[in-house]
GROMACS .gro file of C-alpha atoms in nm:
model
  392
    1ARG     CA    1   5.009 -32.936  -0.239
    2TYR     CA    2   5.156 -32.978  -0.558
    3ASP     CA    3   5.541 -33.083  -0.623
    4SER     CA    4   5.773 -33.077  -0.908
    5ARG     CA    5   6.122 -33.215  -0.900
    6LEU     CA    6   6.409 -33.195  -1.169
    7GLN     CA    7   6.741 -33.373  -1.123
    8LEU     CA    8   7.030 -33.366  -1.421
    9ASP     CA    9   7.338 -33.601  -1.319
   10ASP     CA   10   7.676 -33.462  -1.466
   11PRO     CA   11   7.518 -33.185  -1.670
   12LEU     CA   12   7.862 -32.997  -1.705
   13ALA     CA   13   8.198 -33.057  -1.610
   14GLY     CA   14   8.284 -33.020  -1.251
   15ILE     CA   15   7.916 -33.047  -1.147
   16HIS     CA   16   7.804 -33.415  -1.005
   17SER     CA   17   7.431 -33.350  -1.017
   18LEU     CA   18   7.176 -33.055  -1.024
   19GLN     CA   19   6.834 -33.055  -0.857
   20TRP     CA   20   6.528 -32.819  -0.897
   21LEU     CA   21   6.245 -32.847  -0.663
   22LEU     CA   22   5.933 -32.663  -0.721
   23SER     CA   23   5.600 -32.650  -0.502
   24TYR     CA   24   5.281 -32.503  -0.477
   25THR     CA   25   5.050 -32.513  -0.119
   26ASP     CA   26   4.690 -32.401  -0.122
   27TYR     CA   27   4.563 -32.441   0.217
   28GLN     CA   28   4.239 -32.338   0.342
   29HIS     CA   29   4.045 -32.423   0.678
   30ASP     CA   30   3.709 -32.280   0.851
   31GLU     CA   31   3.655 -32.233   1.201
   32LEU     CA   32   3.279 -32.322   1.295
   33GLU     CA   33   3.063 -32.181   1.558
   34PRO     CA   34   2.843 -32.356   1.776
   35ASP     CA   35   2.551 -32.296   1.558
   36GLY     CA   36   2.739 -32.456   1.251
   37ASN     CA   37   2.806 -32.144   1.059
   38ILE     CA   38   3.170 -32.012   0.927
   39GLY     CA   39   3.360 -31.811   1.222
   40THR     CA   40   3.642 -31.725   1.063
   41ALA     CA   41   3.809 -31.853   0.703
   42PHE     CA   42   4.192 -31.922   0.719
   43LYS     CA   43   4.381 -31.922   0.378
   44ASN     CA   44   4.753 -31.950   0.340
   45ASN     CA   45   4.870 -31.967  -0.011
   46SER     CA   46   5.236 -32.031  -0.111
   47TRP     CA   47   5.527 -32.094  -0.398
   48GLN     CA   48   5.822 -32.247  -0.282
   49SER     CA   49   6.163 -32.335  -0.491
   50ARG     CA   50   6.489 -32.454  -0.430
   51LEU     CA   51   6.797 -32.524  -0.619
   52GLU     CA   52   7.078 -32.745  -0.479
   53ILE     CA   53   7.434 -32.802  -0.707
   54GLN     CA   54   7.640 -33.061  -0.568
   55HIS     CA   55   8.000 -33.013  -0.718
   56GLU     CA   56   8.281 -33.241  -0.782
   57PRO     CA   57   8.551 -33.262  -0.508
   58ILE     CA   58   8.786 -32.932  -0.506
   59PHE     CA   59   9.103 -33.010  -0.342
   60GLY     CA   60   8.946 -33.283  -0.130
   61TRP     CA   61   8.621 -33.062  -0.046
   62HIS     CA   62   8.282 -33.218  -0.137
   63GLY     CA   63   7.970 -33.036  -0.098
   64VAL     CA   64   7.625 -32.867  -0.221
   65VAL     CA   65   7.552 -32.496  -0.268
   66GLY     CA   66   7.197 -32.357  -0.351
   67VAL     CA   67   6.934 -32.095  -0.313
   68GLN     CA   68   6.587 -32.120  -0.161
   69TRP     CA   69   6.273 -31.880  -0.236
   70ARG     CA   70   5.971 -31.855  -0.087
   71ASP     CA   71   5.647 -31.634  -0.175
   72GLY     CA   72   5.315 -31.678   0.022
   73GLN     CA   73   5.026 -31.479   0.128
   74PHE     CA   74   4.828 -31.551   0.438
   75SER     CA   75   4.472 -31.418   0.522
   76ALA     CA   76   4.199 -31.448   0.791
   77LYS     CA   77   3.826 -31.337   0.744
   78GLY     CA   78   3.583 -31.358   1.017
   79GLU     CA   79   3.512 -31.295   1.376
   80GLU     CA   80   3.848 -31.438   1.480
   81SER     CA   81   4.062 -31.269   1.225
   82PHE     CA   82   4.355 -31.162   1.472
   83ILE     CA   83   4.600 -31.123   1.221
   84PRO     CA   84   4.578 -30.910   0.931
   85LYS     CA   85   4.637 -31.035   0.548
   86THR     CA   86   5.011 -31.081   0.521
   87GLY     CA   87   5.254 -31.120   0.200
   88SER     CA   88   5.560 -31.276   0.278
   89ARG     CA   89   5.873 -31.327   0.074
   90SER     CA   90   6.188 -31.480   0.196
   91ILE     CA   91   6.526 -31.574  -0.018
   92GLY     CA   92   6.810 -31.776   0.098
   93VAL     CA   93   7.172 -31.907  -0.012
   94PHE     CA   94   7.352 -32.161   0.144
   95VAL     CA   95   7.680 -32.368   0.110
   96VAL     CA   96   7.751 -32.689   0.283
   97GLU     CA   97   8.126 -32.862   0.234
   98GLY     CA   98   8.288 -33.172   0.373
   99PHE     CA   99   8.635 -33.291   0.426
  100ASP     CA  100   8.744 -33.653   0.485
  101VAL     CA  101   9.050 -33.697   0.647
  102GLY     CA  102   9.118 -34.075   0.763
  103ASP     CA  103   8.846 -34.169   1.030
  104TRP     CA  104   8.758 -33.782   1.029
  105THR     CA  105   8.488 -33.623   0.848
  106TYR     CA  106   8.455 -33.238   0.877
  107GLU     CA  107   8.181 -33.022   0.765
  108LEU     CA  108   8.089 -32.650   0.741
  109GLY     CA  109   7.794 -32.444   0.643
  110LEU     CA  110   7.689 -32.131   0.594
  111ARG     CA  111   7.313 -32.001   0.513
  112LEU     CA  112   7.234 -31.592   0.464
  113ASP     CA  113   6.856 -31.542   0.447
  114GLN     CA  114   6.662 -31.181   0.369
  115ASP     CA  115   6.262 -31.184   0.482
  116ARG     CA  116   6.024 -30.954   0.420
  117LEU     CA  117   5.636 -30.898   0.556
  118LYS     CA  118   5.370 -30.675   0.422
  119PRO     CA  119   5.099 -30.678   0.618
  120SER     CA  120   4.780 -30.508   0.493
  121SER     CA  121   4.731 -30.286   0.810
  122THR     CA  122   4.709 -29.904   0.880
  123ILE     CA  123   4.897 -29.948   1.175
  124ALA     CA  124   5.160 -30.198   1.112
  125SER     CA  125   5.446 -30.106   0.876
  126ASN     CA  126   5.656 -30.371   0.669
  127LYS     CA  127   5.911 -30.571   0.850
  128ASP     CA  128   6.243 -30.649   0.659
  129PHE     CA  129   6.503 -30.881   0.837
  130ASN     CA  130   6.838 -31.040   0.760
  131SER     CA  131   7.001 -31.332   0.915
  132ALA     CA  132   7.289 -31.551   0.897
  133SER     CA  133   7.345 -31.897   1.051
  134LEU     CA  134   7.704 -32.113   1.007
  135SER     CA  135   7.779 -32.420   1.134
  136ALA     CA  136   8.086 -32.677   1.207
  137SER     CA  137   8.081 -33.044   1.265
  138ALA     CA  138   8.308 -33.309   1.307
  139PHE     CA  139   8.261 -33.694   1.286
  140TRP     CA  140   8.528 -33.965   1.422
  141GLN     CA  141   8.473 -34.333   1.295
  142ILE     CA  142   8.660 -34.426   1.620
  143SER     CA  143   8.608 -34.834   1.533
  144ASP     CA  144   8.373 -35.049   1.326
  145GLN     CA  145   8.162 -35.019   1.636
  146TRP     CA  146   8.222 -34.668   1.785
  147GLN     CA  147   8.144 -34.335   1.618
  148VAL     CA  148   8.192 -33.974   1.812
  149SER     CA  149   8.050 -33.657   1.671
  150VAL     CA  150   8.048 -33.277   1.781
  151ALA     CA  151   7.867 -32.990   1.626
  152LEU     CA  152   7.869 -32.602   1.670
  153SER     CA  153   7.628 -32.387   1.551
  154HIS     CA  154   7.510 -32.024   1.531
  155ALA     CA  155   7.146 -31.967   1.410
  156GLU     CA  156   6.928 -31.684   1.334
  157ARG     CA  157   6.553 -31.699   1.279
  158ALA     CA  158   6.319 -31.394   1.182
  159PRO     CA  159   5.971 -31.354   1.328
  160VAL     CA  160   5.695 -31.454   1.169
  161ALA     CA  161   5.353 -31.278   1.099
  162GLU     CA  162   5.172 -31.493   1.365
  163GLU     CA  163   5.462 -31.332   1.650
  164LEU     CA  164   5.444 -30.954   1.488
  165PHE     CA  165   5.081 -30.866   1.384
  166SER     CA  166   4.838 -31.074   1.609
  167ASN     CA  167   4.578 -30.831   1.739
  168VAL     CA  168   4.767 -30.532   1.661
  169GLU     CA  169   4.463 -30.376   1.497
  170VAL     CA  170   4.255 -30.404   1.770
  171ALA     CA  171   4.150 -30.048   1.854
  172LEU     CA  172   4.206 -29.891   2.225
  173GLY     CA  173   3.961 -29.993   2.450
  174ASP     CA  174   3.835 -30.292   2.237
  175GLU     CA  175   3.841 -30.624   2.390
  176PHE     CA  176   4.091 -30.836   2.172
  177ILE     CA  177   3.995 -31.104   1.943
  178ILE     CA  178   3.999 -31.460   2.083
  179HIS     CA  179   4.218 -31.749   1.920
  180GLY     CA  180   3.993 -32.038   1.908
  181ALA     CA  181   4.238 -32.317   1.846
  182THR     CA  182   4.447 -32.254   2.150
  183GLN     CA  183   4.141 -32.093   2.374
  184SER     CA  184   4.395 -31.796   2.438
  185ILE     CA  185   4.420 -31.424   2.318
  186GLU     CA  186   4.749 -31.359   2.128
  187ILE     CA  187   4.898 -31.024   2.108
  188GLY     CA  188   5.170 -30.969   1.859
  189ASN     CA  189   5.484 -30.732   1.888
  190PRO     CA  190   5.583 -30.555   1.600
  191ASN     CA  191   5.920 -30.471   1.747
  192LEU     CA  192   6.054 -30.829   1.781
  193ASP     CA  193   6.423 -30.854   1.651
  194THR     CA  194   6.584 -31.176   1.509
  195GLU     CA  195   6.633 -31.468   1.738
  196GLN     CA  196   7.001 -31.586   1.742
  197SER     CA  197   7.114 -31.916   1.933
  198SER     CA  198   7.467 -32.066   1.983
  199ASN     CA  199   7.436 -32.411   1.994
  200VAL     CA  200   7.658 -32.732   2.083
  201ASP     CA  201   7.581 -33.113   2.016
  202LEU     CA  202   7.765 -33.389   2.111
  203LYS     CA  203   7.684 -33.739   2.003
  204LEU     CA  204   7.814 -34.103   2.079
  205GLY     CA  205   7.700 -34.391   1.889
  206TRP     CA  206   7.775 -34.769   1.930
  207GLN     CA  207   7.696 -35.027   1.664
  208GLY     CA  208   7.711 -35.381   1.717
  209GLU     CA  209   7.594 -35.688   1.516
  210TRP     CA  210   7.267 -35.772   1.764
  211ALA     CA  211   7.227 -35.417   1.936
  212SER     CA  212   7.325 -35.043   1.879
  213VAL     CA  213   7.307 -34.742   2.127
  214ASP     CA  214   7.283 -34.362   2.035
  215VAL     CA  215   7.338 -34.081   2.299
  216THR     CA  216   7.317 -33.718   2.201
  217ALA     CA  217   7.349 -33.396   2.448
  218PHE     CA  218   7.302 -33.039   2.353
  219TYR     CA  219   7.292 -32.687   2.476
  220ASN     CA  220   7.158 -32.381   2.325
  221ASP     CA  221   7.214 -32.028   2.434
  222PHE     CA  222   6.966 -31.784   2.298
  223ILE     CA  223   6.975 -31.426   2.234
  224ASP     CA  224   6.642 -31.258   2.214
  225TYR     CA  225   6.419 -31.612   2.227
  226ILE     CA  226   6.075 -31.538   2.113
  227TYR     CA  227   5.807 -31.706   2.308
  228LEU     CA  228   5.439 -31.638   2.422
  229HIS     CA  229   5.440 -31.482   2.801
  230ASN     CA  230   5.110 -31.550   3.019
  231THR     CA  231   5.067 -31.236   3.186
  232GLY     CA  232   4.812 -31.365   3.423
  233ILE     CA  233   4.528 -31.151   3.284
  234GLU     CA  234   4.217 -31.283   3.125
  235GLN     CA  235   3.949 -31.160   2.889
  236ASP     CA  236   3.620 -31.360   2.900
  237GLU     CA  237   3.827 -31.645   3.143
  238LEU     CA  238   4.049 -31.715   2.892
  239PRO     CA  239   4.456 -31.603   2.963
  240VAL     CA  240   4.616 -31.300   2.774
  241LEU     CA  241   4.939 -31.428   2.603
  242VAL     CA  242   5.186 -31.151   2.457
  243TYR     CA  243   5.486 -31.228   2.244
  244GLN     CA  244   5.800 -31.132   2.381
  245GLN     CA  245   6.185 -31.179   2.349
  246GLN     CA  246   6.422 -31.278   2.627
  247ASP     CA  247   6.786 -31.437   2.642
  248ALA     CA  248   6.719 -31.820   2.742
  249ARG     CA  249   6.922 -32.142   2.798
  250PHE     CA  250   6.825 -32.472   2.715
  251ARG     CA  251   7.013 -32.789   2.774
  252GLY     CA  252   6.904 -33.172   2.714
  253LEU     CA  253   6.991 -33.541   2.666
  254GLU     CA  254   6.837 -33.783   2.418
  255PHE     CA  255   6.892 -34.168   2.398
  256GLU     CA  256   6.803 -34.473   2.199
  257ALA     CA  257   6.929 -34.833   2.239
  258ARG     CA  258   6.806 -35.121   2.010
  259LEU     CA  259   6.830 -35.488   2.036
  260ARG     CA  260   6.769 -35.801   1.844
  261LEU     CA  261   6.625 -36.039   2.060
  262LEU     CA  262   6.556 -36.324   1.809
  263GLU     CA  263   6.621 -36.376   1.434
  264SER     CA  264   6.530 -36.744   1.290
  265SER     CA  265   6.271 -36.868   1.042
  266ALA     CA  266   5.988 -36.794   1.336
  267GLY     CA  267   6.062 -36.429   1.282
  268GLN     CA  268   6.256 -36.117   1.422
  269LEU     CA  269   6.194 -35.994   1.761
  270LEU     CA  270   6.325 -35.650   1.830
  271LEU     CA  271   6.340 -35.423   2.162
  272SER     CA  272   6.397 -35.075   2.180
  273PHE     CA  273   6.432 -34.821   2.463
  274PHE     CA  274   6.424 -34.438   2.423
  275GLY     CA  275   6.422 -34.116   2.620
  276ASP     CA  276   6.455 -33.782   2.608
  277SER     CA  277   6.501 -33.454   2.860
  278ILE     CA  278   6.502 -33.079   2.839
  279ARG     CA  279   6.513 -32.785   3.029
  280GLY     CA  280   6.491 -32.444   2.953
  281GLU     CA  281   6.556 -32.140   3.177
  282PHE     CA  282   6.533 -31.738   3.119
  283ASP     CA  283   6.798 -31.515   3.240
  284HIS     CA  284   6.497 -31.319   3.455
  285ASP     CA  285   6.203 -31.510   3.453
  286GLY     CA  286   6.275 -31.855   3.574
  287ASP     CA  287   6.172 -32.147   3.340
  288VAL     CA  288   6.070 -32.163   2.932
  289PRO     CA  289   5.697 -32.228   2.944
  290ARG     CA  290   5.525 -32.552   2.767
  291LEU     CA  291   5.829 -32.757   2.747
  292PRO     CA  292   5.761 -33.126   2.820
  293PRO     CA  293   5.901 -33.292   3.110
  294TYR     CA  294   6.129 -33.633   3.091
  295ARG     CA  295   6.009 -33.912   2.921
  296LEU     CA  296   6.094 -34.272   2.895
  297GLY     CA  297   5.988 -34.533   2.652
  298SER     CA  298   5.987 -34.890   2.478
  299GLN     CA  299   5.877 -35.078   2.219
  300LEU     CA  300   5.858 -35.424   2.148
  301THR     CA  301   5.838 -35.534   1.758
  302TYR     CA  302   5.756 -35.849   1.603
  303GLN     CA  303   5.835 -35.910   1.218
  304TYR     CA  304   5.744 -36.244   1.038
  305GLY     CA  305   5.691 -36.250   0.663
  306ASP     CA  306   5.471 -35.943   0.572
  307TRP     CA  307   5.318 -35.938   0.916
  308SER     CA  308   5.448 -35.684   1.210
  309SER     CA  309   5.322 -35.609   1.525
  310PHE     CA  310   5.443 -35.400   1.816
  311ILE     CA  311   5.336 -35.300   2.161
  312SER     CA  312   5.516 -34.973   2.291
  313VAL     CA  313   5.494 -34.761   2.612
  314ILE     CA  314   5.559 -34.432   2.728
  315ASP     CA  315   5.619 -34.290   3.064
  316ALA     CA  316   5.643 -33.923   3.079
  317ALA     CA  317   5.714 -33.779   3.441
  318LYS     CA  318   5.503 -33.458   3.606
  319GLN     CA  319   5.606 -33.110   3.475
  320ASP     CA  320   5.649 -32.934   3.756
  321LYS     CA  321   5.864 -32.627   3.597
  322PRO     CA  322   5.601 -32.515   3.353
  323GLY     CA  323   5.698 -32.165   3.350
  324LEU     CA  324   5.542 -31.830   3.480
  325GLN     CA  325   5.188 -31.823   3.528
  326GLU     CA  326   5.159 -32.184   3.367
  327THR     CA  327   4.966 -32.480   3.538
  328VAL     CA  328   5.140 -32.800   3.644
  329THR     CA  329   5.058 -33.104   3.458
  330ALA     CA  330   5.074 -33.480   3.579
  331ALA     CA  331   5.287 -33.760   3.494
  332TYR     CA  332   5.136 -34.015   3.257
  333THR     CA  333   5.195 -34.354   3.102
  334ARG     CA  334   5.059 -34.437   2.775
  335TRP     CA  335   5.041 -34.781   2.613
  336ASP     CA  336   5.003 -34.836   2.207
  337LEU     CA  337   4.985 -35.128   2.009
  338GLY     CA  338   4.924 -35.216   1.626
  339VAL     CA  339   4.954 -35.476   1.388
  340ASP     CA  340   5.064 -35.423   1.020
  341TYR     CA  341   5.010 -35.661   0.688
  342ARG     CA  342   5.181 -35.578   0.362
  343LEU     CA  343   5.004 -35.677   0.031
  344PRO     CA  344   5.158 -35.683  -0.278
  345GLY     CA  345   5.129 -35.368  -0.485
  346LEU     CA  346   4.956 -35.349  -0.855
  347SER     CA  347   5.289 -35.286  -1.022
  348GLN     CA  348   5.631 -35.361  -0.927
  349GLY     CA  349   5.770 -35.138  -0.673
  350ASP     CA  350   5.449 -35.065  -0.533
  351SER     CA  351   5.280 -35.199  -0.219
  352LEU     CA  352   4.983 -35.182   0.014
  353LEU     CA  353   4.998 -35.180   0.393
  354LEU     CA  354   4.692 -35.258   0.581
  355PHE     CA  355   4.735 -35.137   0.952
  356VAL     CA  356   4.530 -35.167   1.313
  357LYS     CA  357   4.613 -34.944   1.587
  358ALA     CA  358   4.505 -34.930   1.886
  359ASN     CA  359   4.589 -34.591   2.089
  360ASN     CA  360   4.610 -34.542   2.497
  361ILE     CA  361   4.483 -34.837   2.542
  362THR     CA  362   4.441 -34.793   2.899
  363ASP     CA  363   4.234 -34.455   2.856
  364GLU     CA  364   4.491 -34.257   3.051
  365ASP     CA  365   4.392 -33.916   3.124
  366ILE     CA  366   4.665 -33.729   2.942
  367ARG     CA  367   4.738 -33.335   2.931
  368LEU     CA  368   5.048 -33.242   2.762
  369SER     CA  369   5.247 -32.970   2.921
  370SER     CA  370   5.353 -32.814   2.554
  371SER     CA  371   4.961 -32.802   2.455
  372PHE     CA  372   4.767 -32.472   2.504
  373LEU     CA  373   4.464 -32.641   2.560
  374ARG     CA  374   4.601 -32.886   2.846
  375ASN     CA  375   4.343 -32.706   3.080
  376PHE     CA  376   4.048 -32.736   2.837
  377ALA     CA  377   4.104 -33.094   2.690
  378PRO     CA  378   4.305 -33.375   2.761
  379GLU     CA  379   4.449 -33.565   2.470
  380ALA     CA  380   4.253 -33.815   2.289
  381GLY     CA  381   4.147 -34.128   2.517
  382ARG     CA  382   4.111 -34.517   2.418
  383SER     CA  383   4.096 -34.506   1.997
  384PHE     CA  384   4.114 -34.741   1.732
  385VAL     CA  385   4.224 -34.705   1.420
  386VAL     CA  386   4.206 -34.922   1.043
  387GLY     CA  387   4.347 -34.803   0.729
  388LEU     CA  388   4.513 -34.891   0.397
  389ARG     CA  389   4.814 -34.721   0.277
  390TYR     CA  390   4.927 -34.730  -0.073
  391SER     CA  391   5.305 -34.633  -0.180
  392PHE     CA  392   5.412 -34.606  -0.515
   0.00000   0.00000   0.00000
C-alpha cells in the first residue's frame, strides 16, 4: 500500500485548510492445497482518493466538505474462484457542519454515494446503486466532569461483489465452489438492494481527577439487512450459506471505566473495566446469526519510566442465541499479559518499542460465535510474541 498526503493551510480566503489523500493498494494472496500447490490466487488492486476542505466559520457554523473516490478490481483464479472478476467504482460527496452554543455542540452531516460494479460474467449484469446517509447529533458539557450526547442517523450501504456474485456462474446441476477460508459454500444474490438503517446512540461520560466512566447505548433499525443465511443444506459436509435481506433490529450497551490507583515516584498503576452486549433480531427468522455474546473484562497496567506491563482478562458468556441453523458456543475466560520497554529512537521524534506478550496463558478452548470456523478450529491457544516496533 502506498499513501500520499498533501495539506495546505489557509490556501484561500475563507478556507482554513485543504487536505488531499491518495493511496494505491496492491493485494494478493494464494491459497494452498494440501500438496503445496496453489489452489486459488486472489488479487485486489485499487486506487482511492479523498479531498477535504475545512472552511472558516460561516454564521457560526464550522465544518468540512469533501469528495471521496475509489476505483478497484477484484479477481480470483483457480479451483476456488467462486466470484467472477469484478471492477468497482464509487464516488461520494459529503459535508459535516458543527455549531457551538454555550455548553452545547450541534453537528449535522450528509453523504451521497454512487457505486457501480462490473462483473466479467455472461450471467451477472452490471449493478448501480445510489445511497444517501445523514446524521444529527448534540453534545452537552453539563459540568467539568459530566458530558452527555445523543446522535441520530440514517445510513445506507450498497452491497459488495461477494454478496452479489458469489457462485453465480455455477452451471445448473454442477456443485457450488467451496470457500476454503470459511469452510462453507457461499451463494450470492444479484437481486440485493441497498441496505438501510436508522440509528440512535446515547452516551454518558464522567471525567474525574483519578477516574473516568463512559457508557453508550445504541439502537439500530434495519431495512433490508444483508446477511449470510444458513440454509441447513450441506455439500461435501459443508454448510450452504445464501446472501439474503431481511428487516432486523439491533440494540446494545457498551461501557468503560478507568481508575488511577497509584501515581508516585514508584510509577503509575491503572485499572480499567469494560464490557459490551449486543442483541440482534429479525422480523421473521429469530436471532441474527454470528453475533458475539455479552463480554466483561478488566486490565491492570503498571508504568514506570520506559517500562510498561499489563495483565488482562476477558470473560465471555455462552452464546445460546446463535441464529437459525447455527451452533451454540460455550463461555470462555481469556487471560493475557505483556511487558513493553521503550528505547530511544535513531533521531528526534523516533522511538523503538520492544515488547513481549503471552496470549491465552491458560490455554482456554475458545470458539468465537462470530467465526465461520468455530466448528472446525478454535482460536489460538497459549502463544508468545516477541517483537520490535519502530515509529518515525
